[in-house]
Structures are given as structure tokens and as C-alpha cells.
Short mmCIF file of C-alpha atoms in Angstrom, two decimals:
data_model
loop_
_atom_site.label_atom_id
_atom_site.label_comp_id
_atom_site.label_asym_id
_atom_site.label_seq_id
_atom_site.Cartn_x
_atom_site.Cartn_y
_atom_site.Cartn_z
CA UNK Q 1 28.16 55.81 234.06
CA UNK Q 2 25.22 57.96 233.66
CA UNK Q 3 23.61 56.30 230.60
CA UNK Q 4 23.25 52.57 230.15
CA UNK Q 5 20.96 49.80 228.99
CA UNK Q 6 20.12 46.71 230.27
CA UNK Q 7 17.95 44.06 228.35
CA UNK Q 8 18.26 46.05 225.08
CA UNK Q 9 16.30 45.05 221.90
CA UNK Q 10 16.99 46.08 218.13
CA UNK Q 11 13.99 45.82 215.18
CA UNK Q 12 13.42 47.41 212.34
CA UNK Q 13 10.62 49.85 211.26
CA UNK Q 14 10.07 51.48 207.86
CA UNK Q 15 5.84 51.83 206.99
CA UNK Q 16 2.73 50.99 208.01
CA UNK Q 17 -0.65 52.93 207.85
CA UNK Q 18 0.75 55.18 209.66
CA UNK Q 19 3.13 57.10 207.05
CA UNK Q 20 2.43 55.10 204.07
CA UNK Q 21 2.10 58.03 202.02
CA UNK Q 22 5.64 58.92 202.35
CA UNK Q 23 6.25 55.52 200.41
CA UNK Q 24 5.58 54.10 196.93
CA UNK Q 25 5.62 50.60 197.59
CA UNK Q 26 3.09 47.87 196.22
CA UNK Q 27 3.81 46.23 199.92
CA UNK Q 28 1.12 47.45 202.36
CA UNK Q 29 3.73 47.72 205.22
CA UNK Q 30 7.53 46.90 206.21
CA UNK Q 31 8.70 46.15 209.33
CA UNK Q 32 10.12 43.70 211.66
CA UNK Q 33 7.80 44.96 214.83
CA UNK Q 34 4.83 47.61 215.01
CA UNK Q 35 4.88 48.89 218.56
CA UNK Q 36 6.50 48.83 222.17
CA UNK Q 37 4.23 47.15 224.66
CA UNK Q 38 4.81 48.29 228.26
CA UNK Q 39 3.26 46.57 231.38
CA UNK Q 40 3.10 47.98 234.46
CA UNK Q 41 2.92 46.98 238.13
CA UNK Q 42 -0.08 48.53 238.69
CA UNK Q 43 -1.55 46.95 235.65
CA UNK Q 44 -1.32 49.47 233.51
CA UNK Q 45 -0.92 48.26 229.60
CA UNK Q 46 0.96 50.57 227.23
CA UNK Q 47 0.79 49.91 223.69
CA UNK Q 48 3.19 52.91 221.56
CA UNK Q 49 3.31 52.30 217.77
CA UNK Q 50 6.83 52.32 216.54
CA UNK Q 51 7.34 55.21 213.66
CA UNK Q 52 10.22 55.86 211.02
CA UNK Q 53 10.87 59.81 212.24
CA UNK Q 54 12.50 62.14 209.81
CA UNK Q 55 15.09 63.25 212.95
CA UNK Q 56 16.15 60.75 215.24
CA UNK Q 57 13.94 60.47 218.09
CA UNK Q 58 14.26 59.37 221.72
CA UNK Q 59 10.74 58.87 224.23
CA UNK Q 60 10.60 57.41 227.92
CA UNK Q 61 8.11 56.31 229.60
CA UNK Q 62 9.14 56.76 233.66
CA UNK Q 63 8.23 54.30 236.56
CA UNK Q 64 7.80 55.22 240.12
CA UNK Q 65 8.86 53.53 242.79
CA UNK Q 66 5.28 52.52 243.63
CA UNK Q 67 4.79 51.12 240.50
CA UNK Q 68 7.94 49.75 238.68
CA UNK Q 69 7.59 48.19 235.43
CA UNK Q 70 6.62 44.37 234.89
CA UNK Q 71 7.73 43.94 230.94
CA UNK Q 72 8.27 45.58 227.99
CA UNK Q 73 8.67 44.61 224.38
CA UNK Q 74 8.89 44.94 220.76
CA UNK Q 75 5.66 43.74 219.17
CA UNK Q 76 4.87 42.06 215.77
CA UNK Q 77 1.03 42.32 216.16
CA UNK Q 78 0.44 42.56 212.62
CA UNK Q 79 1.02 38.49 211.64
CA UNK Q 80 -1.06 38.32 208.39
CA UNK Q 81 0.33 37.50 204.75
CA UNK Q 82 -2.37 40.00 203.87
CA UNK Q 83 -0.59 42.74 206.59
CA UNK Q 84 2.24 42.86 203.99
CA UNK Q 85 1.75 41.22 200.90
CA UNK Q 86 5.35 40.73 200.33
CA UNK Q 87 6.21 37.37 199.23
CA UNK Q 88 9.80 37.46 199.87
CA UNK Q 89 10.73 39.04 203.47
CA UNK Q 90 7.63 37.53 204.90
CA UNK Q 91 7.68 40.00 207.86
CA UNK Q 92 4.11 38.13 208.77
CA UNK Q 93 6.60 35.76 210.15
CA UNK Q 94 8.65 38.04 212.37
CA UNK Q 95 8.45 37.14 216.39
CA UNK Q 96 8.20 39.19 219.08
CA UNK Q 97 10.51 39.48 222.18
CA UNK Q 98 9.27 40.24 225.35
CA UNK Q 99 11.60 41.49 228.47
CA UNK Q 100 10.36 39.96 231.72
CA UNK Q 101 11.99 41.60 235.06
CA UNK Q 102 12.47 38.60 237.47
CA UNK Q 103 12.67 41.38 240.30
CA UNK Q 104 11.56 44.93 240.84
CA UNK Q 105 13.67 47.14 239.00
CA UNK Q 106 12.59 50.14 240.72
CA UNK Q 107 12.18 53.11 239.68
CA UNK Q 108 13.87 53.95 235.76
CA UNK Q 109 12.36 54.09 232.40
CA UNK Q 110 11.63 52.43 229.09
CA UNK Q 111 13.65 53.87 226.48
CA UNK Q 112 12.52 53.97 222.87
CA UNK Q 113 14.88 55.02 220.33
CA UNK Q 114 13.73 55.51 216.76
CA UNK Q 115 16.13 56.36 213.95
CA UNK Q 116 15.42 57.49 210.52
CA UNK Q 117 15.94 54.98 207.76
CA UNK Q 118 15.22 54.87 203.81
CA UNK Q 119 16.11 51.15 203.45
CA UNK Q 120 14.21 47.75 205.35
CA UNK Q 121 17.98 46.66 205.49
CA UNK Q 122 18.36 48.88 208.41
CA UNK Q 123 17.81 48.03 212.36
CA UNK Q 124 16.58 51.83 212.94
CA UNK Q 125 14.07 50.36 216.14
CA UNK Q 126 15.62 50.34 220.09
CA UNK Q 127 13.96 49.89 223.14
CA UNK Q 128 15.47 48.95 226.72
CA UNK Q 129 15.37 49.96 230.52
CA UNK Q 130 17.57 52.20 231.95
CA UNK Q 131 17.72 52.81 236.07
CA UNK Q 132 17.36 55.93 237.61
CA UNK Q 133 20.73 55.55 239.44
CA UNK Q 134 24.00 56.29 238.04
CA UNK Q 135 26.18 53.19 237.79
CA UNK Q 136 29.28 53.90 239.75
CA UNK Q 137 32.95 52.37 239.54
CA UNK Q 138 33.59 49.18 241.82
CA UNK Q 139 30.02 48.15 242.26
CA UNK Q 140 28.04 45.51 241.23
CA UNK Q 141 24.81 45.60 239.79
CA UNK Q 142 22.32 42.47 239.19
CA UNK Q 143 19.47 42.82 236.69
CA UNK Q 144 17.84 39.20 236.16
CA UNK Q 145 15.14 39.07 233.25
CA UNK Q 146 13.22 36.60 231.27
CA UNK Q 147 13.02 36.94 227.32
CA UNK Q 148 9.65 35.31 225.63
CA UNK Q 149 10.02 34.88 222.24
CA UNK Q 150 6.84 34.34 220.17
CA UNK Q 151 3.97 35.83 218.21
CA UNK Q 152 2.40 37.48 221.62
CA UNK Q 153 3.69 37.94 225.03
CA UNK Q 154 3.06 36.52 228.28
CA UNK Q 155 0.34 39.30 229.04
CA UNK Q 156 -1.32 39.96 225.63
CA UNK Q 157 -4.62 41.08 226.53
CA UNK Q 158 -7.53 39.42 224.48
CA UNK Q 159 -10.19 42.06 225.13
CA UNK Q 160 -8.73 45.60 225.04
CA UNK Q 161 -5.88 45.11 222.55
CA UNK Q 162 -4.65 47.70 220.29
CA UNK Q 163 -4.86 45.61 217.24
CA UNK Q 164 -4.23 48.87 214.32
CA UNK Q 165 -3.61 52.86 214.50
CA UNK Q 166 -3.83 54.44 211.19
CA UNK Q 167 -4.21 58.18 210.25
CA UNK Q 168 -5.29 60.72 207.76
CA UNK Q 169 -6.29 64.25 206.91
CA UNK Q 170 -9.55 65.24 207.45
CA UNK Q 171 -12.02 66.27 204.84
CA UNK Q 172 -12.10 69.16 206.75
CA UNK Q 173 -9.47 70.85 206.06
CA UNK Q 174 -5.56 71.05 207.62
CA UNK Q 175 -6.47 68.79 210.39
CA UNK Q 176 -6.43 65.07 211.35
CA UNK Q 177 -7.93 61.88 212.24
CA UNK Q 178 -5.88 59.21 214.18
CA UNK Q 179 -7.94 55.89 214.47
CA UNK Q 180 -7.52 53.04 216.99
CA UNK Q 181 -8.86 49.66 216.58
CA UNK Q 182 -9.62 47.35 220.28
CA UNK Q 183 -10.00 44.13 220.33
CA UNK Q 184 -13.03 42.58 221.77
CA UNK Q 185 -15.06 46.09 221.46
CA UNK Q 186 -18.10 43.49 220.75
CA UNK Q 187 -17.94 42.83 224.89
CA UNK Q 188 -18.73 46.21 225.89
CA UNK Q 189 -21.88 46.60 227.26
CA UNK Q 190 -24.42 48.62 225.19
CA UNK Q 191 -22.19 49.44 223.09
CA UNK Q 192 -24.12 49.18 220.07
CA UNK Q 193 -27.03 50.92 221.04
CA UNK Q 194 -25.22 53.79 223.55
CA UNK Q 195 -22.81 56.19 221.67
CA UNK Q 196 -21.62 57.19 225.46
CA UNK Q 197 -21.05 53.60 226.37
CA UNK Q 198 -17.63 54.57 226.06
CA UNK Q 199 -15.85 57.77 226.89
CA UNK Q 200 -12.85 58.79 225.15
CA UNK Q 201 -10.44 60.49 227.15
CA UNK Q 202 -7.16 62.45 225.32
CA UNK Q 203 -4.72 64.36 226.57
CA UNK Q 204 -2.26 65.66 223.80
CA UNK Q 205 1.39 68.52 224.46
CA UNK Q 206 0.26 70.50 221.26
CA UNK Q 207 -2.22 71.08 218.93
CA UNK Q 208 -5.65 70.93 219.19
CA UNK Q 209 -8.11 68.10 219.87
CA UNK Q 210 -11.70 68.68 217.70
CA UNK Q 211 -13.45 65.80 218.66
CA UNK Q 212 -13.65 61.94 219.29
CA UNK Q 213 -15.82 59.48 218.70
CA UNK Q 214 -16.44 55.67 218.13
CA UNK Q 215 -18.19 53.12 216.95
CA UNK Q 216 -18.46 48.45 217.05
CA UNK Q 217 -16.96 47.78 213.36
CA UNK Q 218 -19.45 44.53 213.70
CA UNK Q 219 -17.44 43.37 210.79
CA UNK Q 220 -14.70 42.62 212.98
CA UNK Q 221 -15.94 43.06 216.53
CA UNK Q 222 -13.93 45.43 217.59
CA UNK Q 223 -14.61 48.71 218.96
CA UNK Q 224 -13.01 52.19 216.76
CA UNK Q 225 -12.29 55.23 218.28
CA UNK Q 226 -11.41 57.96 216.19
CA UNK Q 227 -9.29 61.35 217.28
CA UNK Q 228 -9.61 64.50 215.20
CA UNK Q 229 -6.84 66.95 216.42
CA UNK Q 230 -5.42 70.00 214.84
CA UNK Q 231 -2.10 70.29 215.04
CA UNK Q 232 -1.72 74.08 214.30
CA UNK Q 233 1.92 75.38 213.74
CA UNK Q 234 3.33 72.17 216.26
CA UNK Q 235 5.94 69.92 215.08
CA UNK Q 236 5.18 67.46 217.21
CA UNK Q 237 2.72 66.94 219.58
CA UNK Q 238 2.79 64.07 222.18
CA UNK Q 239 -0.44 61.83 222.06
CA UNK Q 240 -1.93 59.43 224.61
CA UNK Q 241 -5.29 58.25 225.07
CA UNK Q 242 -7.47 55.54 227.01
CA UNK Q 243 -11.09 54.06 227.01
CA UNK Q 244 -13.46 54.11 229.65
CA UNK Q 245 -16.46 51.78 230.51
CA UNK Q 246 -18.69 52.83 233.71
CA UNK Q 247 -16.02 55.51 234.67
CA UNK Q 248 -13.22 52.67 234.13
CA UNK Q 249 -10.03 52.24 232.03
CA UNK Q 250 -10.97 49.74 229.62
CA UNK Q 251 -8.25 48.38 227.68
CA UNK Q 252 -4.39 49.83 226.82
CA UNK Q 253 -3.23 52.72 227.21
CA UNK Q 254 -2.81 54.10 223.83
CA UNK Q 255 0.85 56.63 222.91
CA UNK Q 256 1.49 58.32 220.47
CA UNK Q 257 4.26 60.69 218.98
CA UNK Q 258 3.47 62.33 215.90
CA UNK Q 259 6.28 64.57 213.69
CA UNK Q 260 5.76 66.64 210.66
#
């Protein structure tokens, strides 16, 4: 057997800030999780926001044998009435469910399935790990994990969080902006009075990136980065970014895949 899944999780995912446009819906968001969180062995944190794709969509994210992965999960970080404002689902209610490997796996991947959905009534969300070896007949295979239910998981970080990702068109014309909210941006050092405090580094598959920037929302305390890409003639263009502080990764490791 060449393609299998062990600890697999279903949710559902049908708007948030994200693609509300595509919607007319007097609810601010639906959806039973908002993103796959991914930890690493090396410490790495990976926060992806889930997305409702036209096409069905399939993304990995590979470990190495060096650095195997420690948990993965589907997230419900939005937990507000106000997130919603739907009075009947309550999806500020919805848990989260975290996998917890109680060995190394080893080298494999995270797989994140995303299927296209009109209704809420559909589970349209998958996520689970599949090994780099084939499973072949007459052998036995062991896989021992932990599942963490709850409104965070076991390593939720409390400075460094993704806590939103929204997106627009520029003013500018046919491209852009993605913005990313942090948690705990107010613990940065200078980062109030030193707009290179923090560097922020992209790396995208398509398209073009115009600039970035970001700024303390001293509102909320937390730090905004903003991305302003062109995406030219792409159809998709694969996303990631991180923060650094003093020439170090501060906080997740933000993924993205956008679709026309």
C-alpha cells in the first residue's frame, strides 16, 4: 500500500477573512477549524490557514529524518461569539484536536486535503501523516499517538502566535496585500520606535512580492506584518513567511496557498 493515513482528522471549512467576498452571509465566518498547526522536532512551529479551494487541493509539508515531526493539528483559534456572530452553530465553541506522536515517526509528511464545498453541512477539511515507506503485505506496523482535545494544544505558543491572516486588493491596482497578526508583538524589543526591529522574510513559487512591512497594533499588542505580492498571470502561488528579531526566527512559521 503506497498511500495511507494514520491519525487522520476531518473539519469543516467554508469562510473567513480570507475569501469572504466570495460569500453573502451576515455571519463574519464559518467553520469548524481555521488552520493546521505543525510542530516540529527541531522546534519549528507551522501555522497554514485552512481555505475552501475552488478545485480540490492536496499540500504536504515533508520531515527529514533529522527532524521528524512532534504534532500536528486542526486548529479553532478563532473562539469569540464576535468571530462569527452566528447564534445558532456557535462555531466559537468548536475544539481543537491535536495529534501527539508518542515516538519518532521518521521521516513522512503532513497531509492537508482541502475540498471544495458550497454548504457548512459538509466535512470538506483533512489532515493526517503519512510515512515515507510503502506498507507492505504481512508486516506489522505500530504508530502510537496522543489526541488533545481542547481550545489550544499542548504547544500553543503565547508570544509568536498567528492569531488572524486576512487579505485584500491593493489600492494599487491588480495586486495584493496578505496581513498576519502575532501575538505578543508588544514584547519585541524596540519595536515601536525601530521599523527594522523586525525583518520580514518571504519566499513565494509565483508571482511577485512588492514589499512588506509592519507595525505594534497597540490596540491589541500584537505585532502586523503586511505582504504586498503581485500575482501576475499565476494561479496559484505557494506562500510562506517568518519573522526575525536580532537575525532570529521569531514566532511561527507562516504558509500559505493562495488560488484564483
Amino acid at each position: 500500500m503506497t498511500h495511507y493515513g494514520i491519525a487522520p482528522l476531518t473539519s469543516m471549512f467554508m469562510f473567513d477573512d480570507t475569501n469572504r467576498s466570495r460569500y453573502d452571509d451576515y455571519r463574519r465566518a464559518v467553520h469548524d477549524s481555521d488552520g493546521l498547526q505543525i510542530m516540529m522536532q527541531n522546534g519549528e512551529q507551522i501555522w497554514r490557514p485552512l481555505a475552501n479551494p475552488r478545485r480540490l487541493q492536496s499540500s504536504s509539508f515533508v520531515s527529514s529524518a533529522s527532524s521528524s515531526v512532534k504534532g500536528f493539528g486542526l486548529m479553532q483559534r478563532h473562539n469569540q461569539f464576535e468571530d462569527f456572530n452566528d447564534s445558532e452553530a456557535r462555531y466559537d465553541k468548536r475544539t481543537s484536536l491535536w495529534i501527539e506522536p508518542l515516538e519518532n515517526w521518521g521521516v513522512g509528511e503532513v497531509v492537508l486535503v482541502e475540498i471544495p464545498t458550497p454548504q457548512e453541512v459538509h466535512d470538506n477539511i483533512v489532515a493526517y501523516w503519512q510515512p515515507e515507506d510503502s506498507l507492505l503485505p504481512g508486516n506489522q506496523y505500530d504508530y502510537r499517538y496522543r489526541m488533545h482535545w481542547g481550545p489550544v494544544g499542548p504547544y500553543e505558543l503565547e508570544v509568536g502566535r498567528i492569531t488572524d491572516t486576512s487579505r485584500g486588493q491593493s489600492i494599487n491596482g491588480d495586486d495584493m496585500v496578505f496581513v498576519i497578526d502575532y501575538a505578543g508583538g508588544n514584547t519585541i524589543p524596540n519595536v515601536i520606535t525601530d521599523t527594522d526591529a523586525v525583518e520580514i522574510r518571504v519566499t513565494n513559487s509565483a508571482g511577485t512580492v512588492i514589499n512588506t512591512s509592519g507595525t505594534l497594533v497597540q490596540a491589541t499588542g500584537q505585532y502586523r506584518a503586511f505582504i504586498r505580492i503581485d500575482p501576475g498571470r499565476a494561479d496559484l502561488m505557494e506562500l510562506r513567511a517568518t519573522l526575525h528579531v536580532n537575525g532570529k526566527q521569531w514566532g511561527e512559521t507562516w504558509i500559505y496557498r493562495w488560488t484564483q
